[in-house]
Amino acid sequence: MGNEHTVNKATNVTWHDGNISRSERFKALNATGATLWFTGLSASGKSTIACALEQVLVNRGVHCYRLDGDNIRMGLNKNLGFSAEDRAENIRRIGEVAKLFADSGCIALTSFISPYRADRDLCRTLHEQDQAGGIPFLEVFVDCPIEVCEERDPKGLYKKARAGQLKGFTGIDDPYEAPTKPELVLKPATMSVQDCVDACLELLAARGAIRS
Ligand code: ADP
């Protein structure tokens, strides 16, 4: 049984290979695609770190692109809400889009709470079992205690949730399932934004996505 979003309605479709392989594309573009998937509570620092990292990478001439929770919900995913089903579809679409960016030779930086393990695991699988071979999916757990997130609360969302004006808010009345095997854990309560960016650069270099 699937829900409205998981039913496969596309029939009679066949994968069409291009004339060049991914590795030929990466070589010609002098680029290596990968997805860096930031996950963590609201206000944990995902967007702040992704923005700072994007700035460093672009200044180095590395092709990267940020897919950010609220921005994507203003466009591609504007027809999705915050029910479990819609959250799952939100993340699935982001996973597919990030994979396309990564396949094009770009480093995709995604910052979404993505609270459910199964949804993130699906995105990992989409990358690892891609038709044309695996694409690196690097899960970055932005591990910030809820008390710190709540104190920072840049968008005033925790305040609203505590006042009962926001239902199903992650960490308050909806669960956050922490990653069990993330490629990287950042601790923004004790690490500066620069420390977090440096750790991401180290990971990307270790995986061959950028030069160290
Ligand atoms: P998220 O994208 O996870 O919802 P944001 O990046 O929008 O979180 O908000 C995090 C808030 O915490 C921002 O106001 C940011 O300036 C602040 N902050 C303070 N220290 C850090 C840090 N070390 N890393 C990330 N954010 C930090």
GROMACS .gro file of C-alpha atoms and ligand atoms in nm:
model
  239
    1MET     CA    1   0.000   0.000   0.000
    2GLY     CA    2   0.141   0.338  -0.094
    3ASN     CA    3   0.016   0.686  -0.030
    4GLU     CA    4  -0.062   0.944  -0.298
    5HIS     CA    5   0.306   1.028  -0.332
    6THR     CA    6   0.459   0.681  -0.336
    7VAL     CA    7   0.237   0.520  -0.597
    8ASN     CA    8   0.437   0.483  -0.917
    9LYS     CA    9   0.223   0.633  -1.193
   10ALA     CA   10   0.499   0.648  -1.455
   11THR     CA   11   0.466   0.349  -1.685
   12ASN     CA   12   0.632   0.272  -2.019
   13VAL     CA   13   0.943   0.470  -1.932
   14THR     CA   14   1.294   0.352  -2.020
   15TRP     CA   15   1.622   0.496  -1.896
   16HIS     CA   16   1.805   0.676  -2.179
   17ASP     CA   17   2.185   0.690  -2.142
   18GLY     CA   18   2.373   0.993  -2.270
   19ASN     CA   19   2.675   0.983  -2.503
   20ILE     CA   20   2.925   1.047  -2.226
   21SER     CA   21   2.966   0.880  -1.890
   22ARG     CA   22   2.959   1.054  -1.556
   23SER     CA   23   3.332   1.008  -1.512
   24GLU     CA   24   3.395   1.163  -1.854
   25ARG     CA   25   3.177   1.458  -1.754
   26PHE     CA   26   3.356   1.502  -1.419
   27LYS     CA   27   3.694   1.485  -1.591
   28ALA     CA   28   3.602   1.738  -1.860
   29LEU     CA   29   3.453   1.975  -1.601
   30ASN     CA   30   3.734   1.915  -1.349
   31ALA     CA   31   3.466   1.851  -1.087
   32THR     CA   32   3.347   1.572  -0.863
   33GLY     CA   33   2.984   1.560  -0.762
   34ALA     CA   34   2.867   1.467  -0.413
   35THR     CA   35   2.581   1.540  -0.176
   36LEU     CA   36   2.648   1.676   0.170
   37TRP     CA   37   2.329   1.616   0.361
   38PHE     CA   38   2.293   1.834   0.674
   39THR     CA   39   2.037   1.706   0.923
   40GLY     CA   40   1.947   1.834   1.268
   41LEU     CA   41   1.691   2.020   1.476
   42SER     CA   42   1.549   2.352   1.365
   43ALA     CA   43   1.799   2.628   1.456
   44SER     CA   44   2.078   2.376   1.508
   45GLY     CA   45   2.284   2.566   1.247
   46LYS     CA   46   2.235   2.370   0.922
   47SER     CA   47   2.166   2.673   0.702
   48THR     CA   48   2.430   2.891   0.867
   49ILE     CA   49   2.700   2.628   0.818
   50ALA     CA   50   2.585   2.540   0.463
   51CYS     CA   51   2.592   2.910   0.364
   52ALA     CA   52   2.941   2.959   0.506
   53LEU     CA   53   3.064   2.641   0.338
   54GLU     CA   54   2.909   2.743   0.005
   55GLN     CA   55   3.094   3.075   0.025
   56VAL     CA   56   3.430   2.905   0.084
   57LEU     CA   57   3.374   2.648  -0.192
   58VAL     CA   58   3.255   2.899  -0.451
   59ASN     CA   59   3.550   3.128  -0.371
   60ARG     CA   60   3.777   2.831  -0.440
   61GLY     CA   61   3.607   2.782  -0.774
   62VAL     CA   62   3.427   2.465  -0.667
   63HIS     CA   63   3.086   2.422  -0.828
   64CYS     CA   64   2.841   2.377  -0.542
   65TYR     CA   65   2.476   2.455  -0.483
   66ARG     CA   66   2.270   2.490  -0.169
   67LEU     CA   67   1.925   2.337  -0.140
   68ASP     CA   68   1.766   2.493   0.167
   69GLY     CA   69   1.453   2.382   0.351
   70ASP     CA   70   1.244   2.697   0.345
   71ASN     CA   71   1.359   2.801  -0.003
   72ILE     CA   72   1.260   2.468  -0.155
   73ARG     CA   73   0.924   2.483   0.022
   74MET     CA   74   0.865   2.820  -0.147
   75GLY     CA   75   0.905   2.663  -0.492
   76LEU     CA   76   0.948   2.298  -0.587
   77ASN     CA   77   0.770   2.172  -0.275
   78LYS     CA   78   0.515   2.449  -0.217
   79ASN     CA   79   0.235   2.193  -0.243
   80LEU     CA   80   0.362   1.994   0.056
   81GLY     CA   81   0.280   2.048   0.424
   82PHE     CA   82   0.419   1.897   0.742
   83SER     CA   83   0.223   1.572   0.779
   84ALA     CA   84   0.442   1.260   0.799
   85GLU     CA   85   0.349   1.178   0.436
   86ASP     CA   86   0.429   1.525   0.306
   87ARG     CA   87   0.753   1.542   0.505
   88ALA     CA   88   0.858   1.212   0.349
   89GLU     CA   89   0.774   1.337  -0.001
   90ASN     CA   90   0.955   1.665   0.069
   91ILE     CA   91   1.272   1.476   0.154
   92ARG     CA   92   1.237   1.226  -0.130
   93ARG     CA   93   1.216   1.506  -0.386
   94ILE     CA   94   1.516   1.682  -0.230
   95GLY     CA   95   1.708   1.355  -0.240
   96GLU     CA   96   1.631   1.315  -0.611
   97VAL     CA   97   1.720   1.677  -0.689
   98ALA     CA   98   2.043   1.663  -0.487
   99LYS     CA   99   2.138   1.347  -0.674
  100LEU     CA  100   2.085   1.521  -1.009
  101PHE     CA  101   2.303   1.812  -0.896
  102ALA     CA  102   2.572   1.573  -0.776
  103ASP     CA  103   2.551   1.371  -1.099
  104SER     CA  104   2.609   1.696  -1.291
  105GLY     CA  105   2.943   1.743  -1.109
  106CYS     CA  106   2.817   1.979  -0.844
  107ILE     CA  107   2.852   1.952  -0.467
  108ALA     CA  108   2.494   1.968  -0.344
  109LEU     CA  109   2.456   2.107   0.009
  110THR     CA  110   2.117   2.025   0.152
  111SER     CA  111   1.990   2.175   0.478
  112PHE     CA  112   1.668   2.016   0.593
  113ILE     CA  113   1.567   1.902   0.938
  114SER     CA  114   1.492   1.566   0.774
  115PRO     CA  115   1.389   1.421   1.111
  116TYR     CA  116   1.303   1.066   1.007
  117ARG     CA  117   1.579   0.810   0.961
  118ALA     CA  118   1.387   0.615   0.697
  119ASP     CA  119   1.351   0.924   0.476
  120ARG     CA  120   1.723   1.002   0.497
  121ASP     CA  121   1.811   0.639   0.436
  122LEU     CA  122   1.598   0.644   0.123
  123CYS     CA  123   1.799   0.943  -0.005
  124ARG     CA  124   2.122   0.757   0.069
  125THR     CA  125   1.993   0.457  -0.122
  126LEU     CA  126   1.890   0.677  -0.417
  127HIS     CA  127   2.250   0.797  -0.436
  128GLU     CA  128   2.426   0.470  -0.368
  129GLN     CA  129   2.213   0.266  -0.605
  130ASP     CA  130   2.200   0.516  -0.889
  131GLN     CA  131   2.151   0.373  -1.237
  132ALA     CA  132   2.494   0.496  -1.350
  133GLY     CA  133   2.683   0.389  -1.035
  134GLY     CA  134   2.704   0.519  -0.679
  135ILE     CA  135   2.724   0.890  -0.599
  136PRO     CA  136   2.874   0.996  -0.262
  137PHE     CA  137   2.607   1.074  -0.002
  138LEU     CA  138   2.767   1.227   0.305
  139GLU     CA  139   2.536   1.266   0.602
  140VAL     CA  140   2.632   1.547   0.838
  141PHE     CA  141   2.460   1.542   1.175
  142VAL     CA  142   2.435   1.896   1.312
  143ASP     CA  143   2.413   1.787   1.673
  144CYS     CA  144   2.301   2.080   1.884
  145PRO     CA  145   2.111   2.035   2.214
  146ILE     CA  146   1.750   2.147   2.191
  147GLU     CA  147   1.803   2.392   2.478
  148VAL     CA  148   2.064   2.575   2.271
  149CYS     CA  149   1.846   2.567   1.957
  150GLU     CA  150   1.556   2.700   2.157
  151GLU     CA  151   1.762   2.981   2.301
  152ARG     CA  152   1.890   3.081   1.954
  153ASP     CA  153   1.549   3.040   1.786
  154PRO     CA  154   1.629   3.282   1.498
  155LYS     CA  155   1.285   3.241   1.339
  156GLY     CA  156   1.086   3.236   1.667
  157LEU     CA  157   0.951   2.890   1.584
  158TYR     CA  158   1.021   2.725   1.922
  159LYS     CA  159   0.840   3.012   2.091
  160LYS     CA  160   0.538   2.954   1.867
  161ALA     CA  161   0.551   2.576   1.920
  162ARG     CA  162   0.571   2.616   2.300
  163ALA     CA  163   0.272   2.850   2.283
  164GLY     CA  164   0.078   2.579   2.098
  165GLN     CA  165   0.063   2.784   1.776
  166LEU     CA  166   0.270   2.532   1.576
  167LYS     CA  167   0.171   2.166   1.586
  168GLY     CA  168   0.402   1.876   1.505
  169PHE     CA  169   0.720   2.076   1.562
  170THR     CA  170   1.035   1.861   1.557
  171GLY     CA  171   1.186   1.822   1.902
  172ILE     CA  172   0.872   1.950   2.079
  173ASP     CA  173   0.579   1.733   1.972
  174ASP     CA  174   0.734   1.547   1.679
  175PRO     CA  175   1.039   1.322   1.702
  176TYR     CA  176   1.389   1.380   1.569
  177GLU     CA  177   1.562   1.052   1.489
  178ALA     CA  178   1.936   1.111   1.511
  179PRO     CA  179   2.157   0.942   1.248
  180THR     CA  180   2.317   0.619   1.363
  181LYS     CA  181   2.614   0.627   1.123
  182PRO     CA  182   2.665   0.980   0.992
  183GLU     CA  183   2.983   1.053   0.796
  184LEU     CA  184   3.036   1.360   1.017
  185VAL     CA  185   2.903   1.500   1.345
  186LEU     CA  186   2.918   1.875   1.407
  187LYS     CA  187   2.859   2.023   1.752
  188PRO     CA  188   2.764   2.386   1.696
  189ALA     CA  189   2.715   2.444   2.071
  190THR     CA  190   3.090   2.413   2.119
  191MET     CA  191   3.229   2.449   1.764
  192SER     CA  192   3.239   2.782   1.581
  193VAL     CA  193   3.086   2.813   1.234
  194GLN     CA  194   3.443   2.818   1.099
  195ASP     CA  195   3.528   2.493   1.286
  196CYS     CA  196   3.219   2.332   1.134
  197VAL     CA  197   3.309   2.453   0.783
  198ASP     CA  198   3.666   2.323   0.824
  199ALA     CA  199   3.537   1.981   0.930
  200CYS     CA  200   3.314   1.968   0.620
  201LEU     CA  201   3.606   2.066   0.394
  202GLU     CA  202   3.816   1.791   0.551
  203LEU     CA  203   3.544   1.535   0.486
  204LEU     CA  204   3.500   1.647   0.123
  205ALA     CA  205   3.876   1.630   0.069
  206ALA     CA  206   3.899   1.285   0.231
  207ARG     CA  207   3.627   1.160  -0.007
  208GLY     CA  208   3.800   1.310  -0.311
  209ALA     CA  209   3.523   1.563  -0.382
  210ILE     CA  210   3.765   1.858  -0.348
  211ARG     CA  211   4.141   1.901  -0.336
  212SER     CA  212   4.275   1.955   0.017
  213ADP     P1  213   1.881   2.565   1.089
  213ADP     O1  214   1.915   2.587   0.944
  213ADP     O2  215   1.940   2.439   1.145
  213ADP     O3  216   1.736   2.581   1.120
  213ADP     P2  217   1.999   2.824   1.129
  213ADP     O4  218   2.132   2.817   1.064
  213ADP     O5  219   1.887   2.892   1.054
  213ADP     O6  220   1.957   2.678   1.174
  213ADP     O7  221   2.010   2.896   1.271
  213ADP     C1  222   2.115   2.870   1.362
  213ADP     C2  223   2.134   2.994   1.450
  213ADP     O8  224   2.241   2.967   1.542
  213ADP     C3  225   2.174   3.114   1.368
  213ADP     O9  226   2.113   3.229   1.425
  213ADP     C4  227   2.327   3.119   1.386
  213ADP    O10  228   2.378   3.249   1.374
  213ADP     C5  229   2.341   3.069   1.528
  213ADP     N1  230   2.472   3.006   1.558
  213ADP     C6  231   2.552   3.042   1.662
  213ADP     N2  232   2.664   2.967   1.664
  213ADP     C7  233   2.656   2.879   1.561
  213ADP     C8  234   2.742   2.776   1.513
  213ADP     N3  235   2.858   2.744   1.571
  213ADP     N4  236   2.703   2.706   1.403
  213ADP     C9  237   2.584   2.735   1.344
  213ADP     N5  238   2.500   2.832   1.386
  213ADP    C10  239   2.534   2.905   1.494
   0.00000   0.00000   0.00000
